[in-house]
Tab-separated table of C-alpha atoms in Angstrom:
chain	number	residue	atom	x	y	z
N	1	MET	CA	-12.664	-12.102	-21.490
N	2	THR	CA	-10.942	-8.760	-20.858
N	3	LEU	CA	-9.296	-7.344	-23.960
N	4	PRO	CA	-5.775	-5.886	-23.648
N	5	GLN	CA	-5.810	-2.138	-23.086
N	6	PRO	CA	-4.000	0.299	-25.358
N	7	TYR	CA	-0.897	1.973	-24.003
N	8	ARG	CA	-1.802	5.580	-23.140
N	9	PRO	CA	1.177	7.618	-21.935
N	10	ASP	CA	0.289	10.761	-19.999
N	11	PRO	CA	3.231	12.354	-18.146
N	12	ARG	CA	1.200	14.999	-16.306
N	13	ILE	CA	3.799	15.482	-13.578
N	14	LEU	CA	5.657	17.770	-15.970
N	15	GLU	CA	2.864	20.338	-15.594
N	16	LEU	CA	4.012	20.978	-12.027
N	17	GLY	CA	7.501	22.038	-13.064
N	18	GLU	CA	11.015	21.524	-11.795
N	19	ALA	CA	10.269	22.745	-8.267
N	20	PHE	CA	8.721	19.328	-7.568
N	21	TYR	CA	11.412	16.925	-8.781
N	22	ASP	CA	14.990	16.354	-9.928
N	23	ALA	CA	15.914	14.561	-13.136
N	24	VAL	CA	18.160	11.578	-12.335
N	25	GLU	CA	19.887	8.639	-13.993
N	26	ALA	CA	19.057	5.022	-13.209
N	27	ALA	CA	21.784	2.772	-11.859
N	28	ARG	CA	23.463	0.362	-14.260
N	29	PHE	CA	23.102	-3.187	-12.980
N	30	PRO	CA	25.335	-6.140	-13.861
N	31	ASP	CA	22.340	-8.456	-14.314
N	32	CYS	CA	18.597	-8.310	-15.011
N	33	LYS	CA	17.026	-11.560	-13.911
N	34	PRO	CA	13.189	-11.434	-13.778
N	35	ARG	CA	11.772	-12.713	-10.493
N	36	PHE	CA	8.218	-11.352	-10.638
N	37	LEU	CA	6.382	-9.835	-13.602
N	38	ASN	CA	2.815	-8.691	-12.988
N	39	GLU	CA	1.306	-9.501	-16.353
N	40	ARG	CA	-2.189	-8.951	-14.967
N	41	ALA	CA	-1.359	-5.348	-14.076
N	42	ALA	CA	0.563	-4.829	-17.311
N	43	ALA	CA	-2.516	-5.710	-19.359
N	44	GLU	CA	-4.480	-3.007	-17.547
N	45	VAL	CA	-2.069	-0.253	-18.590
N	46	GLY	CA	-1.288	-1.333	-22.140
N	47	LEU	CA	2.089	-2.916	-21.421
N	48	ALA	CA	1.198	-6.571	-21.983
N	49	GLU	CA	3.777	-6.836	-24.770
N	50	THR	CA	6.469	-4.765	-23.081
N	51	ASP	CA	10.185	-5.491	-23.042
N	52	TRP	CA	10.334	-5.975	-19.309
N	53	ALA	CA	14.109	-5.924	-18.804
N	54	ALA	CA	14.640	-2.914	-21.061
N	55	HIS	CA	12.085	-0.748	-19.287
N	56	PHE	CA	12.006	-2.105	-15.735
N	57	CYS	CA	15.639	-3.007	-15.095
N	58	ARG	CA	17.627	-0.844	-17.509
N	59	PHE	CA	14.909	1.832	-17.375
N	60	GLU	CA	14.956	2.798	-21.003
N	61	PRO	CA	12.131	5.387	-21.382
N	62	LEU	CA	8.705	4.211	-22.458
N	63	PRO	CA	7.482	5.755	-25.735
N	64	ASP	CA	6.114	9.313	-25.444
N	65	ASN	CA	6.612	9.278	-21.705
N	66	LEU	CA	9.076	10.852	-19.286
N	67	PRO	CA	12.379	11.257	-21.131
N	68	GLN	CA	14.304	10.883	-17.867
N	69	PRO	CA	13.397	9.508	-14.425
N	70	LEU	CA	12.345	12.069	-11.811
N	71	ALA	CA	13.263	11.859	-8.105
N	72	LEU	CA	10.355	13.483	-6.302
N	73	ARG	CA	10.945	16.066	-3.596
N	74	TYR	CA	9.242	15.788	-0.202
N	75	HIS	CA	9.755	16.067	3.534
N	76	GLY	CA	7.923	14.272	6.310
N	77	HIS	CA	7.418	13.442	9.942
N	78	GLN	CA	9.203	10.202	10.806
N	79	PHE	CA	7.933	8.785	14.089
N	80	ARG	CA	6.550	12.303	14.775
N	81	ASN	CA	9.948	13.990	14.210
N	82	TYR	CA	10.099	16.363	11.255
N	83	ASN	CA	12.802	15.521	8.713
N	84	PRO	CA	13.614	18.033	5.956
N	85	ASP	CA	16.447	15.888	4.590
N	86	ILE	CA	14.457	13.235	2.749
N	87	GLY	CA	12.990	12.721	-0.719
N	88	ASP	CA	13.207	9.916	-3.263
N	89	GLY	CA	16.497	8.453	-2.061
N	90	ARG	CA	16.464	5.085	-3.832
N	91	GLY	CA	13.604	5.439	-6.257
N	92	PHE	CA	12.109	7.699	-8.877
N	93	LEU	CA	9.024	8.288	-10.967
N	94	PHE	CA	9.663	6.417	-14.203
N	95	ALA	CA	6.470	6.959	-16.193
N	96	GLN	CA	2.816	7.999	-16.063
N	97	LEU	CA	0.026	6.398	-18.050
N	98	ARG	CA	-3.693	5.668	-18.002
N	99	ASP	CA	-5.191	2.382	-16.816
N	100	ASP	CA	-8.271	0.581	-18.127
N	101	ALA	CA	-10.486	2.756	-15.901
N	102	GLY	CA	-8.958	5.943	-17.257
N	103	ARG	CA	-7.058	6.748	-14.050
N	104	LEU	CA	-3.662	8.409	-14.166
N	105	MET	CA	-1.156	5.872	-12.889
N	106	ASP	CA	2.473	6.156	-11.817
N	107	LEU	CA	5.240	3.658	-12.402
N	108	GLY	CA	7.710	4.292	-9.592
N	109	THR	CA	10.796	2.414	-8.513
N	110	LYS	CA	12.581	1.153	-5.436
N	111	GLY	CA	16.273	0.292	-5.507
N	112	SER	CA	17.019	2.045	-8.799
N	113	GLY	CA	20.125	3.935	-7.661
N	114	ARG	CA	21.330	7.026	-5.872
N	115	THR	CA	19.593	10.393	-6.142
N	116	PRO	CA	20.222	13.821	-4.572
N	117	TYR	CA	18.283	12.532	-1.539
N	118	SER	CA	20.188	9.287	-0.924
N	119	ARG	CA	22.312	10.816	1.864
N	120	PHE	CA	24.579	7.969	3.008
N	121	GLY	CA	22.555	5.194	1.356
N	122	ASP	CA	23.554	3.200	-1.707
N	123	GLY	CA	20.194	3.621	-3.446
N	124	ARG	CA	19.746	-0.138	-3.697
N	125	LEU	CA	17.103	-2.653	-2.591
N	126	THR	CA	17.795	-6.095	-1.189
N	127	LEU	CA	16.220	-9.021	-2.976
N	128	LYS	CA	14.581	-10.019	0.293
N	129	GLY	CA	13.011	-6.580	0.561
N	130	GLY	CA	11.659	-6.946	-2.952
N	131	VAL	CA	10.239	-10.405	-2.287
N	132	ARG	CA	8.565	-9.100	0.876
N	133	GLU	CA	6.980	-6.230	-1.042
N	134	VAL	CA	5.550	-8.580	-3.658
N	135	LEU	CA	4.004	-10.715	-0.927
N	136	ALA	CA	2.577	-7.694	0.906
N	137	THR	CA	1.004	-6.093	-2.137
N	138	GLU	CA	-0.426	-9.328	-3.490
N	139	MET	CA	-1.954	-10.211	-0.117
N	140	LEU	CA	-3.445	-6.781	0.471
N	141	GLU	CA	-4.875	-6.618	-3.031
N	142	ALA	CA	-6.489	-10.031	-2.516
N	143	LEU	CA	-8.021	-8.812	0.758
N	144	GLY	CA	-9.481	-5.736	-0.898
N	145	VAL	CA	-7.163	-3.158	0.665
N	146	ALA	CA	-6.224	-0.142	-1.463
N	147	THR	CA	-2.566	-0.711	-2.260
N	148	SER	CA	0.151	-0.085	-4.798
N	149	ARG	CA	0.855	-3.152	-6.893
N	150	THR	CA	4.247	-4.647	-7.480
N	151	PHE	CA	4.711	-4.393	-11.239
N	152	ALA	CA	8.133	-5.971	-11.718
N	153	LEU	CA	10.974	-7.352	-9.613
N	154	PHE	CA	14.403	-8.025	-11.111
N	155	GLU	CA	17.412	-9.495	-9.377
N	156	THR	CA	20.338	-7.278	-10.334
N	157	GLY	CA	23.477	-9.245	-9.524
N	158	GLU	CA	25.081	-7.080	-6.844
N	159	GLN	CA	26.078	-7.908	-3.283
N	160	LEU	CA	24.783	-5.451	-0.685
N	161	GLU	CA	25.887	-4.773	2.867
N	162	ARG	CA	23.136	-4.199	5.418
N	163	ASN	CA	23.188	-3.801	9.180
N	164	ASP	CA	19.798	-5.391	9.849
N	165	GLU	CA	20.117	-8.667	7.919
N	166	PRO	CA	22.878	-11.163	7.062
N	167	SER	CA	25.316	-9.595	4.587
N	168	PRO	CA	26.420	-9.587	1.887
N	169	THR	CA	22.947	-10.095	0.468
N	170	ARG	CA	21.476	-10.200	-3.010
N	171	SER	CA	20.202	-7.063	-4.753
N	172	ALA	CA	17.049	-6.219	-6.677
N	173	VAL	CA	15.143	-3.397	-8.307
N	174	LEU	CA	11.375	-3.122	-8.000
N	175	THR	CA	8.791	-1.148	-9.952
N	176	ARG	CA	5.411	-0.393	-8.427
N	177	LEU	CA	2.192	0.698	-10.107
N	178	SER	CA	0.100	3.139	-8.108
N	179	HIS	CA	-2.416	5.932	-8.463
N	180	SER	CA	0.026	8.733	-7.596
N	181	HIS	CA	3.140	9.252	-5.506
N	182	VAL	CA	1.950	12.619	-4.186
N	183	ARG	CA	2.523	12.270	-0.454
N	184	ILE	CA	1.437	14.293	2.527
N	185	GLY	CA	5.163	14.969	2.815
N	186	THR	CA	5.094	16.566	-0.647
N	187	PHE	CA	2.828	19.290	0.730
N	188	GLN	CA	4.930	19.521	3.889
N	189	ARG	CA	8.045	20.389	1.924
N	190	LEU	CA	6.268	23.191	0.114
N	191	ALA	CA	4.876	24.527	3.389
N	192	TYR	CA	8.319	24.327	5.003
N	193	PHE	CA	9.712	26.655	2.341
N	194	GLY	CA	6.607	28.861	2.281
N	195	GLU	CA	5.858	28.002	-1.361
N	196	THR	CA	2.150	28.806	-1.225
N	197	GLU	CA	1.856	29.199	-4.982
N	198	ASN	CA	3.207	25.685	-5.476
N	199	ILE	CA	0.856	24.326	-2.807
N	200	GLY	CA	-1.975	25.759	-4.887
N	201	LYS	CA	-0.566	24.150	-8.024
N	202	LEU	CA	-0.357	20.786	-6.280
N	203	VAL	CA	-3.925	21.082	-4.968
N	204	ALA	CA	-5.133	21.768	-8.515
N	205	TYR	CA	-3.042	18.888	-9.908
N	206	ALA	CA	-4.521	16.454	-7.388
N	207	HIS	CA	-8.094	17.493	-8.091
N	208	GLU	CA	-7.776	17.424	-11.863
N	209	HIS	CA	-5.545	14.423	-12.425
N	210	LEU	CA	-6.087	12.202	-9.372
N	211	PHE	CA	-9.685	12.797	-8.320
N	212	GLY	CA	-11.382	13.836	-11.561
N	213	GLU	CA	-12.685	17.064	-10.086
N	214	PRO	CA	-12.381	20.665	-11.299
N	215	ALA	CA	-8.877	22.001	-10.736
N	216	ASP	CA	-10.267	24.909	-8.706
N	217	SER	CA	-12.126	22.690	-6.192
N	218	GLY	CA	-9.850	24.050	-3.479
N	219	ALA	CA	-7.970	23.053	-0.352
N	220	VAL	CA	-10.983	22.224	1.825
N	221	ARG	CA	-12.365	19.799	-0.723
N	222	LEU	CA	-8.946	18.205	-1.074
N	223	LEU	CA	-8.712	17.573	2.660
N	224	GLU	CA	-12.220	16.079	2.653
N	225	ILE	CA	-11.194	13.624	-0.054
N	226	VAL	CA	-7.886	12.711	1.585
N	227	ALA	CA	-9.526	12.250	5.006
N	228	GLU	CA	-12.140	9.912	3.540
N	229	ARG	CA	-9.657	7.878	1.509
N	230	THR	CA	-7.077	7.510	4.245
N	231	ALA	CA	-9.789	6.615	6.768
N	232	ARG	CA	-10.828	3.852	4.390
N	233	LEU	CA	-7.197	2.735	4.201
N	234	ALA	CA	-6.931	2.574	8.004
N	235	ALA	CA	-10.122	0.510	8.101
N	236	GLY	CA	-8.732	-1.806	5.433
N	237	TYR	CA	-5.603	-2.405	7.491
N	238	MET	CA	-7.674	-3.327	10.533
N	239	ALA	CA	-10.013	-5.691	8.695
N	240	ALA	CA	-7.027	-7.381	7.045
N	241	GLY	CA	-5.071	-7.676	10.314
N	242	PHE	CA	-2.220	-5.804	8.650
N	243	VAL	CA	0.475	-3.685	10.292
N	244	HIS	CA	2.343	-1.398	7.896
N	245	GLY	CA	5.018	-0.584	10.444
N	246	VAL	CA	6.126	2.875	9.281
N	247	LEU	CA	3.149	5.220	8.893
N	248	ASN	CA	5.231	8.363	8.573
N	249	SER	CA	3.703	11.304	6.715
N	250	ASP	CA	5.996	10.674	3.733
N	251	ASN	CA	4.511	7.160	3.495
N	252	ILE	CA	0.897	8.343	3.185
N	253	ASN	CA	-0.180	9.448	-0.266
N	254	VAL	CA	-3.208	11.601	-0.991
N	255	THR	CA	-5.025	8.905	-2.958
N	256	GLY	CA	-5.233	6.701	0.133
N	257	GLU	CA	-3.289	3.782	-1.304
N	258	SER	CA	-0.928	1.846	0.931
N	259	PHE	CA	2.618	1.722	-0.413
N	260	ASP	CA	6.336	1.504	0.388
N	261	TYR	CA	6.522	-1.688	2.421
N	262	GLY	CA	9.369	-2.203	4.859
N	263	PRO	CA	8.946	-4.039	8.189
N	264	TRP	CA	5.274	-4.952	7.626
N	265	ARG	CA	3.580	-7.932	9.264
N	266	PHE	CA	0.135	-9.454	9.599
N	267	THR	CA	-0.864	-9.873	13.219
N	268	PRO	CA	-1.861	-13.495	13.901
N	269	GLU	CA	-4.512	-12.454	16.439
N	270	TRP	CA	-6.542	-9.329	17.128
N	271	ASP	CA	-3.811	-7.787	19.263
N	272	PRO	CA	-3.969	-3.961	19.333
N	273	GLY	CA	-0.415	-3.786	20.708
N	274	PHE	CA	1.182	-5.898	17.955
N	275	THR	CA	4.023	-4.041	16.239
N	276	ALA	CA	5.834	-4.771	12.996
N	277	ALA	CA	9.020	-2.714	13.237
N	278	TYR	CA	11.666	-3.793	15.728
N	279	PHE	CA	12.617	-0.122	16.111
N	280	ASP	CA	9.068	0.985	17.051
N	281	HIS	CA	9.919	0.843	20.751
N	282	MET	CA	6.915	2.914	21.868
N	283	GLY	CA	4.385	1.076	19.717
N	284	LEU	CA	3.499	4.278	17.859
N	285	TYR	CA	2.462	2.324	14.775
N	286	ALA	CA	1.090	-0.758	16.536
N	287	PHE	CA	-1.870	-2.560	14.965
N	288	GLY	CA	-4.499	-0.848	17.098
N	289	ARG	CA	-2.931	2.618	16.782
N	290	GLN	CA	-2.843	2.760	12.991
N	291	PRO	CA	-6.053	4.807	12.599
N	292	GLU	CA	-4.687	7.351	15.093
N	293	ALA	CA	-1.349	7.459	13.257
N	294	ILE	CA	-2.927	8.036	9.870
N	295	GLN	CA	-5.275	10.691	11.247
N	296	TRP	CA	-2.265	12.479	12.751
N	297	ASP	CA	-0.591	12.491	9.346
N	298	VAL	CA	-3.732	13.891	7.735
N	299	ALA	CA	-3.707	16.645	10.358
N	300	GLN	CA	-0.250	17.623	9.098
N	301	LEU	CA	-1.713	17.954	5.628
N	302	GLY	CA	-4.417	20.167	7.082
N	303	GLY	CA	-1.749	22.433	8.521
N	304	CYS	CA	-0.113	22.768	5.107
N	305	LEU	CA	-3.415	23.485	3.387
N	306	SER	CA	-4.233	26.184	5.934
N	307	LEU	CA	-1.691	28.331	4.072
N	308	VAL	CA	-3.958	28.430	1.005
N	309	ALA	CA	-7.451	27.737	2.393
N	310	ASP	CA	-9.983	30.559	2.547
N	311	ASP	CA	-12.152	28.968	5.247
N	312	HIS	CA	-10.176	27.564	8.174
N	313	LYS	CA	-13.292	26.403	10.007
N	314	ALA	CA	-14.332	24.330	7.008
N	315	LEU	CA	-10.808	22.951	6.869
N	316	GLY	CA	-11.104	21.901	10.505
N	317	ASP	CA	-14.474	20.287	9.803
N	318	ALA	CA	-12.921	18.345	6.926
N	319	LEU	CA	-10.212	17.014	9.220
N	320	GLY	CA	-12.810	16.206	11.861
N	321	SER	CA	-14.628	13.940	9.419
N	322	PHE	CA	-11.852	11.335	9.643
N	323	ALA	CA	-13.207	9.503	12.704
N	324	GLY	CA	-16.704	9.103	11.293
N	325	ASP	CA	-15.338	8.058	7.911
N	326	PHE	CA	-13.097	5.474	9.587
N	327	HIS	CA	-15.833	3.838	11.651
N	328	GLU	CA	-18.160	3.677	8.664
N	329	ALA	CA	-15.416	2.174	6.495
N	330	LEU	CA	-14.403	-0.318	9.193
N	331	SER	CA	-17.968	-1.608	9.501
N	332	ALA	CA	-18.164	-2.043	5.735
N	333	ALA	CA	-14.768	-3.780	5.535
N	334	LEU	CA	-15.496	-6.250	8.336
N	335	VAL	CA	-18.935	-7.143	6.991
N	336	LYS	CA	-17.494	-7.591	3.512
N	337	ARG	CA	-14.686	-9.840	4.758
N	338	LEU	CA	-17.326	-11.954	6.464
N	339	GLY	CA	-18.828	-12.438	3.009
N	340	LEU	CA	-22.073	-10.603	3.703
N	341	ARG	CA	-23.668	-7.873	1.649
N	342	ALA	CA	-23.991	-4.449	3.212
N	343	GLY	CA	-27.179	-3.954	5.218
N	344	GLU	CA	-28.696	-0.990	7.001
N	345	ALA	CA	-26.022	1.270	8.465
N	346	GLU	CA	-26.930	0.621	12.111
N	347	GLU	CA	-27.197	-3.135	11.535
N	348	ASP	CA	-23.720	-3.153	10.037
N	349	ARG	CA	-22.322	-1.125	12.947
N	350	VAL	CA	-23.781	-3.592	15.443
N	351	LEU	CA	-22.413	-6.512	13.445
N	352	ALA	CA	-18.978	-4.908	13.182
N	353	ARG	CA	-18.816	-4.391	16.939
N	354	ALA	CA	-19.761	-8.044	17.439
N	355	ILE	CA	-17.046	-9.168	15.008
N	356	ILE	CA	-14.419	-7.147	16.856
N	357	ALA	CA	-15.584	-8.454	20.232
N	358	ALA	CA	-15.343	-12.023	18.956
N	359	LEU	CA	-11.875	-11.414	17.483
N	360	ALA	CA	-10.751	-9.766	20.722
N	361	THR	CA	-11.269	-13.044	22.609
N	362	ARG	CA	-8.270	-14.293	20.620
N	363	GLN	CA	-9.635	-17.816	20.765
N	364	VAL	CA	-8.650	-18.176	17.095
N	365	GLY	CA	-6.543	-16.155	14.680
N	366	ILE	CA	-7.940	-13.479	12.392
N	367	ASP	CA	-7.534	-15.441	9.154
N	368	ARG	CA	-9.047	-18.574	10.668
N	369	PHE	CA	-11.988	-16.622	12.067
N	370	PHE	CA	-12.992	-15.071	8.750
N	371	PHE	CA	-12.410	-18.333	6.916
N	372	ASP	CA	-14.653	-20.307	9.269
N	373	TRP	CA	-17.417	-17.695	9.571
N	374	ARG	CA	-17.463	-16.849	5.880
N	375	GLY	CA	-21.034	-16.560	4.686
N	376	GLY	CA	-22.437	-15.914	8.154
N	377	LYS	CA	-23.155	-19.427	9.371
N	378	ARG	CA	-21.808	-20.233	12.837
N	379	PRO	CA	-19.212	-23.004	12.619
N	380	ALA	CA	-19.256	-25.910	15.024
N	381	GLY	CA	-16.569	-26.494	17.626
N	382	ASP	CA	-15.397	-25.357	21.028
N	383	ALA	CA	-13.276	-22.602	19.514
N	384	TYR	CA	-16.434	-20.606	18.904
N	385	SER	CA	-18.207	-21.130	22.196
N	386	GLY	CA	-18.850	-18.333	24.631
N	387	PRO	CA	-20.846	-15.102	24.980
N	388	ALA	CA	-18.922	-13.144	22.331
N	389	PHE	CA	-19.708	-15.719	19.664
N	390	ASP	CA	-23.313	-16.026	20.816
N	391	ALA	CA	-23.620	-12.273	20.366
N	392	LEU	CA	-21.994	-12.480	16.951
N	393	ALA	CA	-24.391	-15.170	15.763
N	394	HIS	CA	-27.280	-13.060	17.020
N	395	ALA	CA	-25.975	-9.958	15.200
N	396	ILE	CA	-25.655	-11.925	11.957
N	397	GLY	CA	-29.175	-13.259	12.309
N	398	SER	CA	-30.465	-14.738	9.083
N	399	ARG	CA	-27.988	-12.917	6.848
N	400	ARG	CA	-26.055	-15.308	4.618
N	401	GLY	CA	-23.417	-14.992	1.949
N	402	GLY	CA	-21.898	-17.345	-0.547
N	403	ARG	CA	-19.204	-19.960	-0.014
N	404	ASP	CA	-19.291	-21.361	-3.523
N	405	HIS	CA	-15.635	-21.005	-4.455
N	406	ALA	CA	-13.570	-24.163	-3.915
N	407	TYR	CA	-11.225	-22.145	-1.667
N	408	TRP	CA	-13.783	-22.254	1.148
N	409	SER	CA	-13.549	-26.059	1.175
N	410	ASP	CA	-9.809	-25.973	1.915
N	411	GLU	CA	-8.580	-27.168	5.282
N	412	GLY	CA	-7.595	-23.674	6.299
N	413	PRO	CA	-7.117	-20.104	5.128
N	414	CYS	CA	-4.348	-18.619	3.067
N	415	SER	CA	-2.313	-16.446	5.416
N	416	MET	CA	0.903	-14.446	5.373
N	417	HIS	CA	2.563	-14.502	8.766
N	418	ILE	CA	6.205	-13.860	9.446
N	419	GLU	CA	7.127	-17.542	9.706
N	420	GLU	CA	5.748	-18.145	6.198
N	421	VAL	CA	7.579	-15.127	4.792
N	422	GLU	CA	10.858	-16.264	6.329
N	423	ALA	CA	10.400	-19.816	5.012
N	424	ILE	CA	9.788	-18.497	1.497
N	425	TRP	CA	12.918	-16.371	1.710
N	426	ALA	CA	14.998	-19.206	3.171
N	427	ALA	CA	14.203	-21.376	0.146
N	428	ILE	CA	15.445	-18.587	-2.136
N	429	ALA	CA	18.498	-17.662	-0.058
N	430	GLU	CA	19.680	-21.199	0.639
N	431	ARG	CA	18.721	-23.114	-2.521
N	432	ASP	CA	17.627	-20.445	-5.032
N	433	ASP	CA	14.290	-22.251	-4.946
N	434	TRP	CA	11.534	-19.916	-6.141
N	435	GLY	CA	8.871	-22.613	-6.038
N	436	PRO	CA	7.432	-21.687	-2.607
N	437	PHE	CA	7.314	-17.987	-3.589
N	438	GLU	CA	5.514	-18.689	-6.856
N	439	ALA	CA	3.133	-21.128	-5.161
N	440	LYS	CA	2.301	-18.536	-2.520
N	441	VAL	CA	1.511	-15.842	-5.073
N	442	ALA	CA	-0.781	-18.306	-6.869
N	443	ALA	CA	-2.488	-19.229	-3.578
N	444	ILE	CA	-3.002	-15.573	-2.683
N	445	ARG	CA	-4.574	-14.832	-6.048
N	446	ARG	CA	-6.873	-17.818	-5.684
N	447	MET	CA	-7.956	-16.490	-2.278
N	448	GLY	CA	-8.541	-13.093	-3.888
N	449	GLU	CA	-10.881	-14.676	-6.408
N	450	ALA	CA	-12.797	-16.340	-3.585
N	451	THR	CA	-13.084	-13.256	-1.390
N	452	ALA	CA	-14.224	-11.134	-4.340
N	453	GLU	CA	-17.359	-13.263	-4.620
N	454	ALA	CA	-20.350	-11.803	-2.759
């Protein structure tokens, strides 16, 4: 049994100074109705006994933490177009604290009101957007993808007008728990203004407080770490069949955790051209192009770090490591999702290529494939006939993994496709029925328990 962790506040962001953020006030909401409280995550950061509404709807400061919320400053490339007019426009950094592993964690918000970067927005979040983010983060966590975690979701009692969904629609405020909100776009803003001294400060902050390395480890080392972590993230997306939808440089943080979920979807089949965002007309962030998109963002970080790096060749080598890191991470992620322990590197690469070739036949969906092949034994049936599946069985050989959890005896896999998401929301919107949402979260967590078993 895991014992509750002590609350350990540690607002390190203040070391960076006011050039990195703006103090803001949270919106005042007419209601604070809890819709999702992540008690599992709360126990890991010493907030098991917290007053949820006070701190995560009214945003009263946590003890010995940030006295006022901070809207973080950043720029970013959005669909490859540079935008200097962005920043935390409907969220802020609320608190920093240590988790049960000693990592510095951020509690950040979405839908908490207007900031200096809201432009023409109202600073609010729709309840549907909040529900979708819960489902995305829970599913990705269960599948082993590095992700922020939805900490709390409150319905706030306002009616919002939106152009891309039926309006008026219900409002919400969400708090996420993540290992940093330092984005590639944070560095881009500093580079845009030529603030080399602050770039150096941010490099040191990341090393010391995010990566546990000496503060003077330098720009090259930072790019090596970010390239490796974001390559692992791209691999996680592919193995999960996930499409983030908006992989702009302001949506990629240096710790390599996925966050800020908007038009995300899971692709039903291994379809490289599958897109999530209706406005992604060119397929820039399509399923199969996500590694390329993330690598491009990391290259923008490399450009920023070139302003403070002593060795530009080493910086280029660090950026060039992304492709190798990605392929290694993808092999590991696919083998793990199949329920097999890691083998020799070349064996795992061969097996990963066979998995992808089998998925590319699109004879079955991604979730069904990994559910049926879990543990490495070839399932019976016509769905798995053909050369690609013969090659897969050969690549697996005698390797076997466990299928002991009761989940693997279910009729089919737990999935999270758009039809399911819309049905869950329809029950809430039409009948205020939260049963399907709560049942889905429970089913996802049960799947996570099963997939965590070797």
